[in-house]
Coordinates of C-alpha atoms in Angstrom, one line a residue:
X1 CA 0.0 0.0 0.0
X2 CA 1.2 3.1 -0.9
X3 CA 1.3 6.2 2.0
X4 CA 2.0 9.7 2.4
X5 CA 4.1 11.4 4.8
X6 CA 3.1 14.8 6.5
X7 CA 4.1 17.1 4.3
X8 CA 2.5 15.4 1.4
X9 CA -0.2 15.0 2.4
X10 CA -0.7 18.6 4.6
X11 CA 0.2 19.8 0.7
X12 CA -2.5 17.6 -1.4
X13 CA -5.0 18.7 1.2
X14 CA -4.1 22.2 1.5
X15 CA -3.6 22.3 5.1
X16 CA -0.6 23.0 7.4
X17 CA 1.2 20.1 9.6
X18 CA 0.0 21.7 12.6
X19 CA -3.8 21.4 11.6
X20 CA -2.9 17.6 10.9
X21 CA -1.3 16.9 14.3
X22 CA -4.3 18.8 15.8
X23 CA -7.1 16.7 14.3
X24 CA -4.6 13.7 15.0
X25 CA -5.3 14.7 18.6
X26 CA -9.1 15.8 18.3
X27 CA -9.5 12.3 16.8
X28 CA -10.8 13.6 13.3
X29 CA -8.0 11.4 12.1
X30 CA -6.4 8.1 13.1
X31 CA -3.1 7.9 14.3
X32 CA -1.0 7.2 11.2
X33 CA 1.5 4.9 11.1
X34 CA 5.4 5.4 11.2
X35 CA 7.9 4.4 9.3
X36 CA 11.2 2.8 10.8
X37 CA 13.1 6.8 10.8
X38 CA 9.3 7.8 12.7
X39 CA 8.0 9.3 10.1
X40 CA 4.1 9.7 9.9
X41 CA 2.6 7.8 7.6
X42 CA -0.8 8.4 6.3
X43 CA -2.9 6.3 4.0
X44 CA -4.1 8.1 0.5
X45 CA -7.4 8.6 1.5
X46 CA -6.2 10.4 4.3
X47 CA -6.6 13.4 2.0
X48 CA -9.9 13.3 1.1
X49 CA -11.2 12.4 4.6
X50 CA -9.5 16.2 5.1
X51 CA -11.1 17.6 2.4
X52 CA -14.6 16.2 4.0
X53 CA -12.9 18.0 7.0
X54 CA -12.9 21.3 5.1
X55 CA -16.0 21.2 3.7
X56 CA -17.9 20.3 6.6
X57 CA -16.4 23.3 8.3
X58 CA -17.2 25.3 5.1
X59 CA -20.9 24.6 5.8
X60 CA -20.4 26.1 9.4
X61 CA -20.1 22.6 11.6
X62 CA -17.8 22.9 14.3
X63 CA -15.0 20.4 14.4
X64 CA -16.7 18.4 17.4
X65 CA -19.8 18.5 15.2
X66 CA -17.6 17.1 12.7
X67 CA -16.3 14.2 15.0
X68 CA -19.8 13.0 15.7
X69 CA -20.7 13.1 12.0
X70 CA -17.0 11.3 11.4
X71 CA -17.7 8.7 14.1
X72 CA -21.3 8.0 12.9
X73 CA -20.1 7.6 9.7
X74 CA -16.9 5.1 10.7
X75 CA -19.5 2.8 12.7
X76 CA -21.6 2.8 9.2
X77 CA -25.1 3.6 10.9
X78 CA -27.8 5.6 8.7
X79 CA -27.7 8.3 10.4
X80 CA -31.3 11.0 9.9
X81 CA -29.0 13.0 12.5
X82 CA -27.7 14.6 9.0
X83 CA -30.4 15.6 7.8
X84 CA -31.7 16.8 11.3
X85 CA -27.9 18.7 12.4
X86 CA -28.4 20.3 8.8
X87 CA -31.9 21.8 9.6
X88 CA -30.9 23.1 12.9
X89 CA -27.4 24.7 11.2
X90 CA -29.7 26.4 8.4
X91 CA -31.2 27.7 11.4
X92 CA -28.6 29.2 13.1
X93 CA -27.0 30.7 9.9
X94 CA -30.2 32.6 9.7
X95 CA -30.2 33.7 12.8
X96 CA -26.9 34.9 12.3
X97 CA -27.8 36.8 9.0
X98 CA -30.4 38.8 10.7
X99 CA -27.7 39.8 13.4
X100 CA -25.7 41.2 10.5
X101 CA -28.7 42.5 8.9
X102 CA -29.2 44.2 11.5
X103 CA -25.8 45.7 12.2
X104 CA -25.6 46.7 8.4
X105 CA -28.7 48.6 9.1
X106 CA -27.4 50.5 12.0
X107 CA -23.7 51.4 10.5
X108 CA -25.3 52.8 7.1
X109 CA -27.5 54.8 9.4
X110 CA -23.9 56.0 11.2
X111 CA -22.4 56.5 7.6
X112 CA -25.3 58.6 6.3
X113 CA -25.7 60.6 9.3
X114 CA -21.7 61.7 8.7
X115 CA -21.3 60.3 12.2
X116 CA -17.2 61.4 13.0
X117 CA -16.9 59.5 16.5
X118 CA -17.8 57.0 18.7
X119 CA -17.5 58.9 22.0
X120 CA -18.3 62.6 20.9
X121 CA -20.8 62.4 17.6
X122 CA -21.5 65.6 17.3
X123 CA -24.1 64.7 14.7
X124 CA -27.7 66.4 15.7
X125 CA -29.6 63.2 13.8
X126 CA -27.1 60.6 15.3
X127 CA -28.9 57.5 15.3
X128 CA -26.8 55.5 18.2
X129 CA -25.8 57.3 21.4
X130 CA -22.9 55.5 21.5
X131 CA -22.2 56.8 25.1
X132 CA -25.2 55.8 26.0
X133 CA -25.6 51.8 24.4
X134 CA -21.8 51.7 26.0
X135 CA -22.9 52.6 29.7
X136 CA -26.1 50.6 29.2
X137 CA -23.9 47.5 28.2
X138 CA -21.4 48.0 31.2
X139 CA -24.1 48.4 34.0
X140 CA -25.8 45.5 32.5
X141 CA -22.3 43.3 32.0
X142 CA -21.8 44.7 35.7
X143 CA -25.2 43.4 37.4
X144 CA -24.9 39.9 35.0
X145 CA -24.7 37.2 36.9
X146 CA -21.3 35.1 36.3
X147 CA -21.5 31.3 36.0
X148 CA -20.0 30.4 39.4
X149 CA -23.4 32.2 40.9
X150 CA -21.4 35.7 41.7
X151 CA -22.3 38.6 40.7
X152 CA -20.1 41.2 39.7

């Protein structure tokens, strides 16, 4: 059988040595073999596999997301999960688009209101008190309560 060593393969797949080792350690890929000098060796379709990597992330899965997906996929079960972890990450991508919707929104109102500062707009028609939505967020980040049941 013919196998690739890190660099080769990091090179096919577009991808640094480091980001091998790492999924190496995250599990995404199995440990490779090594040749008598201890070089890694990976198997051919070690590439591809990193390319599914890639993609994957591409389509916004995390790499843990990825590792189920992976795992599911080594122990050859059907798996509607797909279908379903699709679904829920169309979901959050729209959510996320109406964020920056949103924040487009609000910096074209900043940009056609000639806004010149964050701190001293001196804009009549400025449409965020930025001195304002600042000490709104710090009182509120200050009363938060912190994970360990504190507050601040």
């Amino acid at each position: 059988m013919t196998t690739l060593r890190t660099g080769e393969v990091a090179e096919q797949a577009g991808v640094n040595i480091q980001t091998l080792r790492y999924y190496e350690r995250r599990g995404l890929l199995a440990e490779p073999t090594r040749s008598h000098g201890g070089h890694r060796l990976y198997p051919p379709d070690t590439v591809a596999l990193l390319n599914v990597i890639k993609a994957a992330q591409r389509l916004g899965f995390t790499l843990d997301e990825v590792a189920e997906l992976l795992d599911t996929g080594r122990r050859r079960h059907p798996t509607p999960d797909l279908r379903q972890r699709a679904i829920d990450k169309i979901a959050e991508i729209d959510a996320k688009i109406a964020d920056l919707a949103a924040i487009r929104g609000a910096l074209t109102e900043v940009v056609d209101a000639r806004c010149t500062s964050l701190t001293n707009c001196t804009c009549p028609d400025c449409p965020i008190p930025f001195l304002t939505i600042g000490s709104t967020i710090d009182s509120t980040v200050d009363s938060a309560e912190r994970p360990d049941g504190e507050t601040a």
